[in-house]
Coordinates of C-alpha atoms in Angstrom, one line a residue:
M1 CA 69.7 101.7 111.8
R2 CA 73.2 102.4 112.7
V3 CA 76.2 101.2 109.8
L4 CA 79.4 101.8 110.2
H5 CA 80.9 102.3 106.5
T6 CA 84.6 101.7 105.9
S7 CA 86.4 101.0 102.8
D8 CA 90.0 100.4 101.7
W9 CA 91.6 98.3 103.9
H10 CA 94.2 97.2 101.9
L11 CA 95.9 94.5 103.8
G12 CA 99.4 93.9 103.2
R13 CA 100.0 96.9 101.5
A14 CA 103.5 98.8 102.5
F15 CA 104.4 102.6 102.7
H16 CA 107.6 102.9 100.8
R17 CA 108.7 99.7 101.6
V18 CA 107.5 100.2 105.1
S19 CA 105.9 97.4 106.9
M20 CA 101.6 98.8 107.4
L21 CA 101.0 95.2 108.9
G22 CA 101.1 96.3 112.3
A23 CA 99.3 99.7 111.5
Q24 CA 96.8 97.3 109.7
A25 CA 96.0 95.3 113.3
D26 CA 95.6 98.1 114.9
F27 CA 93.0 99.5 113.2
I28 CA 91.2 96.2 112.8
G29 CA 90.8 96.5 116.7
H30 CA 90.5 100.1 116.5
L31 CA 87.4 99.1 114.2
V32 CA 86.5 96.5 117.0
T33 CA 86.1 98.7 119.2
T34 CA 84.3 101.5 117.7
V35 CA 81.3 98.8 116.9
R36 CA 81.4 98.3 120.9
E37 CA 81.3 101.3 122.2
H38 CA 78.8 103.1 119.2
A39 CA 76.2 100.0 119.5
V40 CA 77.0 100.0 115.8
D41 CA 73.9 97.6 114.1
A42 CA 76.1 96.5 110.8
V43 CA 79.7 97.1 109.5
V44 CA 80.1 97.6 105.5
V45 CA 83.3 97.3 103.9
S46 CA 83.1 98.9 100.6
G47 CA 86.3 97.2 99.2
D48 CA 89.7 97.1 98.6
V49 CA 89.9 94.5 101.5
Y50 CA 93.5 93.3 100.4
D51 CA 96.1 95.3 98.3
R52 CA 96.4 92.2 95.3
A53 CA 95.1 89.4 94.6
V54 CA 97.2 87.7 96.0
P55 CA 97.7 89.0 99.7
P56 CA 100.5 88.1 101.8
L57 CA 99.9 85.5 104.1
A58 CA 100.5 87.9 107.3
A59 CA 97.8 89.8 105.5
V60 CA 94.8 87.1 105.1
E61 CA 95.8 86.1 108.7
L62 CA 95.2 89.6 109.6
F63 CA 92.2 89.2 107.7
D64 CA 91.2 85.8 109.1
D65 CA 91.3 88.0 112.6
A66 CA 89.6 90.8 111.8
L67 CA 86.4 88.5 110.6
H68 CA 86.4 86.4 114.1
R69 CA 86.5 89.4 116.2
L70 CA 83.6 91.3 114.2
A71 CA 81.3 87.9 113.9
A72 CA 82.2 87.4 118.4
L73 CA 80.8 90.7 118.6
G74 CA 77.4 89.6 116.8
V75 CA 77.1 92.6 114.2
P76 CA 76.3 91.4 110.9
T77 CA 78.9 93.0 108.4
V78 CA 78.6 93.4 104.9
M79 CA 82.2 92.9 102.2
I80 CA 82.8 94.0 98.8
S81 CA 85.1 93.3 96.4
G82 CA 87.0 95.7 95.4
N83 CA 89.7 96.7 92.0
H84 CA 92.7 95.5 93.6
D85 CA 90.6 92.2 95.7
S86 CA 90.4 88.8 93.2
A87 CA 86.3 88.7 93.3
R88 CA 86.7 84.6 93.7
R89 CA 90.1 84.5 96.5
L90 CA 87.7 86.5 98.5
G91 CA 84.5 84.8 98.0
V92 CA 85.7 81.5 98.6
G93 CA 83.6 80.1 101.7
A94 CA 81.3 83.2 101.5
G95 CA 77.8 80.6 101.7
L96 CA 79.9 79.4 105.0
I97 CA 80.8 82.2 106.3
D98 CA 77.3 84.3 105.9
R99 CA 76.5 81.6 108.7
A100 CA 78.4 83.5 110.9
G101 CA 76.9 87.5 110.1
I102 CA 80.0 88.3 107.6
H103 CA 78.0 88.8 103.9
L104 CA 80.9 88.2 101.6
R105 CA 79.9 90.0 98.2
T106 CA 81.8 89.5 95.1
E107 CA 79.3 87.9 92.3
P108 CA 78.0 90.9 90.1
S109 CA 75.2 88.4 89.4
A110 CA 74.2 88.8 93.2
A111 CA 73.9 93.0 92.4
G112 CA 70.2 92.3 93.2
T113 CA 70.3 90.4 95.9
P114 CA 70.3 91.8 99.6
V115 CA 71.3 91.2 102.8
V116 CA 68.0 91.8 104.9
L117 CA 68.7 93.0 108.4
A118 CA 65.7 94.5 110.2
D119 CA 65.4 97.0 113.2
A120 CA 62.8 98.4 115.2
H121 CA 61.3 100.4 112.6
G122 CA 61.2 97.2 109.7
D123 CA 63.6 96.0 106.8
V124 CA 67.1 97.7 105.6
A125 CA 67.8 96.0 102.3
F126 CA 71.8 96.2 102.0
Y127 CA 73.1 95.5 98.6
G128 CA 76.3 94.5 97.1
L129 CA 78.1 95.9 94.1
P130 CA 81.4 94.6 93.5
Y131 CA 84.2 96.1 91.7
L132 CA 82.4 96.0 87.8
E133 CA 85.3 95.1 85.4
P134 CA 83.1 96.6 82.4
A135 CA 85.1 94.4 80.0
L136 CA 84.6 91.4 82.0
V137 CA 80.7 91.8 83.0
K138 CA 78.7 93.6 80.5
D139 CA 77.5 90.0 78.8
E140 CA 76.4 89.8 82.7
F141 CA 74.2 92.4 82.3
A142 CA 74.1 91.9 78.7
V143 CA 74.7 96.0 77.7
D144 CA 76.1 96.5 74.5
R145 CA 79.3 99.5 75.4
A146 CA 81.4 98.4 78.1
G147 CA 81.6 101.2 80.1
H148 CA 81.4 101.8 84.2
E149 CA 78.2 104.0 83.6
T150 CA 77.0 101.2 81.7
V151 CA 77.1 98.3 83.6
L152 CA 77.0 100.2 87.0
G153 CA 73.4 101.6 85.9
A154 CA 72.8 97.5 84.7
A155 CA 73.8 96.5 88.1
M156 CA 71.3 99.4 89.4
D157 CA 68.4 98.6 87.9
R158 CA 68.6 95.6 89.5
V159 CA 68.7 97.0 92.9
R160 CA 65.8 98.7 92.5
A161 CA 63.6 95.9 90.2
D162 CA 64.3 94.3 93.4
L163 CA 63.5 97.3 96.1
A164 CA 60.1 97.8 94.1
G165 CA 59.0 94.0 95.0
R166 CA 59.8 94.3 99.0
P167 CA 57.0 95.9 101.8
P168 CA 56.7 99.4 101.6
G169 CA 59.3 101.7 103.6
T170 CA 62.1 98.8 103.2
R171 CA 65.1 101.0 103.9
S172 CA 68.0 100.1 101.2
V173 CA 72.0 101.0 101.4
V174 CA 74.3 100.1 98.6
L175 CA 78.3 99.4 98.9
A176 CA 79.7 99.8 95.2
H177 CA 83.3 100.2 94.5
A178 CA 83.8 103.3 91.9
F179 CA 85.5 106.2 90.9
V180 CA 82.2 109.1 91.2
T181 CA 81.9 112.5 89.6
G182 CA 83.3 114.8 92.2
G183 CA 85.1 112.5 94.1
Q184 CA 89.3 114.1 94.9
V185 CA 91.7 111.4 94.1
S186 CA 94.9 110.8 95.3
D187 CA 98.2 109.0 94.0
S188 CA 97.6 106.0 95.9
E189 CA 94.5 104.3 93.5
R190 CA 95.1 102.0 90.6
D191 CA 93.6 104.0 87.7
I192 CA 90.2 101.9 85.7
T193 CA 89.4 104.5 83.8
V194 CA 87.6 102.3 80.4
G195 CA 87.5 104.2 77.3
G196 CA 88.8 106.9 78.5
V197 CA 86.1 107.7 81.3
A198 CA 87.0 106.6 84.5
A199 CA 84.2 108.3 86.7
V200 CA 80.1 107.6 86.6
P201 CA 78.1 110.4 87.5
A202 CA 76.3 110.1 91.3
G203 CA 72.7 110.1 89.7
V204 CA 73.2 106.5 88.7
F205 CA 72.6 106.0 92.5
D206 CA 69.6 107.5 92.5
G207 CA 66.5 105.3 94.1
V208 CA 68.7 104.1 97.2
D209 CA 68.3 105.9 100.7
Y210 CA 72.4 105.3 101.1
V211 CA 75.4 104.5 99.4
A212 CA 79.1 103.5 100.8
L213 CA 81.6 104.1 98.2
G214 CA 84.8 103.0 97.8
H215 CA 88.1 103.1 95.9
L216 CA 89.0 106.8 96.6
H217 CA 90.8 107.0 99.8
G218 CA 90.0 110.4 101.0
C219 CA 86.8 110.4 103.1
Q220 CA 84.6 112.4 101.1
T221 CA 81.3 113.4 100.6
I222 CA 79.4 113.4 97.5
T223 CA 75.7 114.0 98.6
E224 CA 74.1 113.4 101.4
R225 CA 73.2 110.1 100.6
V226 CA 76.4 109.0 98.7
R227 CA 80.0 108.9 101.1
Y228 CA 83.6 107.6 100.6
S229 CA 84.5 106.3 103.7
G230 CA 88.6 106.9 102.2
S231 CA 90.8 104.7 103.8
P232 CA 92.2 104.3 107.1
L233 CA 95.4 104.6 106.6
A234 CA 97.4 107.2 104.8
Y235 CA 98.9 104.6 101.5
S236 CA 101.1 107.8 99.7
F237 CA 102.3 111.4 99.9
S238 CA 99.4 112.7 98.7
E239 CA 97.2 111.8 101.4
A240 CA 99.3 114.2 103.8
D241 CA 96.4 116.2 104.8
H242 CA 93.7 113.7 104.8
R243 CA 92.2 112.5 108.0
K244 CA 91.6 109.2 108.3
S245 CA 88.1 108.2 109.0
M246 CA 85.0 106.3 109.2
W247 CA 80.9 107.0 108.1
L248 CA 79.3 106.4 111.3
V249 CA 75.4 106.4 109.8
D250 CA 72.4 106.8 110.9
L251 CA 68.9 105.7 109.0
D252 CA 66.2 106.5 110.8
A253 CA 62.5 105.1 110.1
T254 CA 61.9 106.8 107.1
G255 CA 65.4 106.4 105.6
A256 CA 67.2 109.9 106.3
V257 CA 70.4 110.2 106.9
T258 CA 72.3 111.5 109.3
A259 CA 76.4 111.2 109.6
E260 CA 79.8 111.8 111.9
R261 CA 82.8 111.2 111.0
L262 CA 84.6 109.2 113.5
D263 CA 89.0 109.2 113.3
C264 CA 91.1 106.6 113.1
P265 CA 94.0 105.7 114.4
V266 CA 97.2 107.4 113.2
P267 CA 100.3 105.6 113.2
R268 CA 102.9 108.6 112.1
P269 CA 101.9 111.8 110.6
L270 CA 102.7 112.8 107.5
A271 CA 104.4 115.5 106.1
R272 CA 106.3 116.7 102.5
V273 CA 108.8 119.2 102.6
R274 CA 110.3 121.5 99.7
G275 CA 113.2 123.6 99.1
A276 CA 116.8 123.8 99.3
L277 CA 118.8 121.3 101.1
D278 CA 120.6 123.1 103.8
D279 CA 117.3 125.6 104.4
L280 CA 115.4 122.1 104.9
L281 CA 118.1 121.1 107.0
A282 CA 117.8 124.7 109.6
D283 CA 114.5 125.5 108.8
P284 CA 113.2 126.3 113.0
A285 CA 109.6 125.7 111.3
L286 CA 110.4 122.4 110.2
A287 CA 111.2 121.1 113.4
R288 CA 107.1 120.0 114.0
H289 CA 108.0 117.1 111.4
E290 CA 111.2 115.6 113.0
H291 CA 108.7 112.8 113.7
A292 CA 106.9 112.0 110.9
W293 CA 106.8 110.3 107.8
V294 CA 108.8 112.5 105.5
E295 CA 108.7 113.2 102.0
A296 CA 111.4 115.7 101.1
T297 CA 111.7 117.4 97.5
L298 CA 115.1 119.1 96.5
T299 CA 114.9 122.1 94.8
D300 CA 118.7 122.7 94.6
P301 CA 120.1 123.9 90.7
V302 CA 123.0 120.9 91.7
R303 CA 122.3 118.0 93.2
P304 CA 123.8 118.2 96.8
A305 CA 126.1 115.5 98.1
E306 CA 124.6 112.8 99.6
P307 CA 121.2 113.9 100.3
M308 CA 119.3 111.3 102.2
A309 CA 122.5 110.8 104.5
R310 CA 121.8 114.6 105.4
L311 CA 118.0 114.5 105.6
T312 CA 118.1 111.9 108.0
E313 CA 120.2 113.9 110.8
R314 CA 117.4 116.0 111.0
F315 CA 114.2 113.9 110.0
P316 CA 115.1 110.3 111.1
H317 CA 111.8 108.7 109.0
T318 CA 112.2 110.8 105.2
L319 CA 111.2 107.9 103.1
S320 CA 110.9 109.3 99.7
L321 CA 113.5 111.8 98.1
V322 CA 112.9 113.7 94.8
F323 CA 115.1 116.6 92.8
D324 CA 113.2 119.3 91.4
P325 CA 115.5 121.9 90.4
E326 CA 114.1 125.4 90.0
R327 CA 114.2 126.1 86.3
A328 CA 112.7 127.5 84.0
P329 CA 109.4 125.8 82.1
D330 CA 110.9 125.8 78.8
D331 CA 114.4 124.7 80.5
P332 CA 114.8 121.6 78.3
E333 CA 116.3 120.3 81.3
V334 CA 112.4 119.9 83.1
S335 CA 111.8 116.9 84.3
Y336 CA 110.3 114.1 82.1
A337 CA 108.2 112.9 85.1
R338 CA 107.1 116.3 85.0
R339 CA 106.2 116.7 81.6
L340 CA 103.8 113.3 82.0
A341 CA 102.4 114.7 84.9
G342 CA 98.4 114.3 85.3
R343 CA 98.6 113.2 82.1
S344 CA 96.9 109.7 81.0
D345 CA 98.6 106.9 79.2
Q346 CA 96.6 106.8 76.1
Q347 CA 97.1 111.0 76.1
I348 CA 100.9 110.0 76.3
A349 CA 100.8 107.1 73.5
Q350 CA 98.7 110.2 71.4
D351 CA 101.9 112.9 71.9
F352 CA 104.2 109.9 71.1
V353 CA 102.3 108.8 67.7
A354 CA 102.5 112.9 66.9
H355 CA 106.5 112.9 67.8
V356 CA 107.2 110.5 65.6
R357 CA 105.1 111.0 62.2
G358 CA 104.4 114.7 63.1
A359 CA 100.5 114.9 63.5
G360 CA 98.6 113.1 66.3
P361 CA 96.1 110.0 65.5
D362 CA 92.8 110.6 64.0
E363 CA 89.5 110.4 65.9
Q364 CA 89.6 106.6 64.6
E365 CA 93.2 105.5 65.3
A366 CA 92.7 107.5 68.9
A367 CA 89.8 105.4 69.4
V368 CA 91.5 101.8 68.4
L369 CA 94.8 102.9 71.0
G370 CA 92.0 103.2 73.3
E371 CA 90.8 99.9 73.2
A372 CA 93.7 98.5 72.9
F373 CA 95.2 100.1 76.0
D374 CA 91.6 98.4 77.7
A375 CA 91.6 95.2 76.3
V376 CA 95.2 95.1 77.9
R377 CA 94.0 96.5 81.4
A378 CA 91.4 93.7 81.0
D379 CA 93.9 90.9 80.2
D380 CA 95.4 91.6 83.8
A381 CA 92.5 91.9 85.7
V382 CA 91.9 88.6 84.3
R383 CA 95.2 86.8 84.8
E384 CA 95.4 88.2 88.5
V385 CA 92.2 86.0 89.1
A386 CA 93.9 83.3 87.6
R387 CA 96.8 83.2 89.5

């Protein structure tokens, strides 16, 4: 069976205030053409179909167009909700849409109920695990501790139990939206840390033939059977070096996996340039970036006059301007943002406690802080769904 694996469309998202709807529509067209030209048997979309819980009308219309075009091909499509989606909104009409061969899996309770497709070698069971917010699904999975590994492990137990009851030789594909250990992050993914932990080990998914992951925006291979397709478009300058693509996955009669990367259309290349303003404007080696979307980091010790106006004379598509004067690390003028780079919300809060009272929180206090951050994030998730 030939499966096309994609994820993280983020329909409705802008790139530094530039609308991406046109580029997203081009991607949908490319997806449909790829399905037809490569004789794809099934399409899987591993979450974050939309960029937010209540997407703009234009994004909903593009999604509707995508569903109609995929259904017209007669190729089954399995989709799950991600952490950016409202599972309840995305799942509206799922039962009816099922009849058109578009299978929306947004309910955690259905984790062990697959979409079963068949080819010349028998059945392939597709299990859709929507993004599982631990605080919201721990009761559904009857787990004592609300953590990503715990709830995903419980969901996979249901998958393995269902698979064990199916005819011998049934192959299996799992769609999941999660941060798996070993994955490389970018700046455009929303943090899903719970209790200080965001990642789950790949071993959680043992026992199935292929795991189609979503959430991380870079295409990457965790193991031969566990892969991220990444987002089809770049959504941050941290993705400037990404090769945006989809996985074309072949499952043979035994469930062995062969995977090929298929490139996605690039609306405009990204470039990150760094240096003093006058050097950036004069360097002939930067001519190749003159038609790219540009993030410019200026290292001038004193902020130049009208830097954006001067930059856009040479780089008309400059979208981001960062000031990072070259100073010694112990210089008191080193920016607050640089001091916080790479630190989690809880680490920043603990540093604040240490600054205020002269000593950081003890183990019990750190646990209380962690519980508070988890509670706020879970409450945000509930509010988004309710909107």
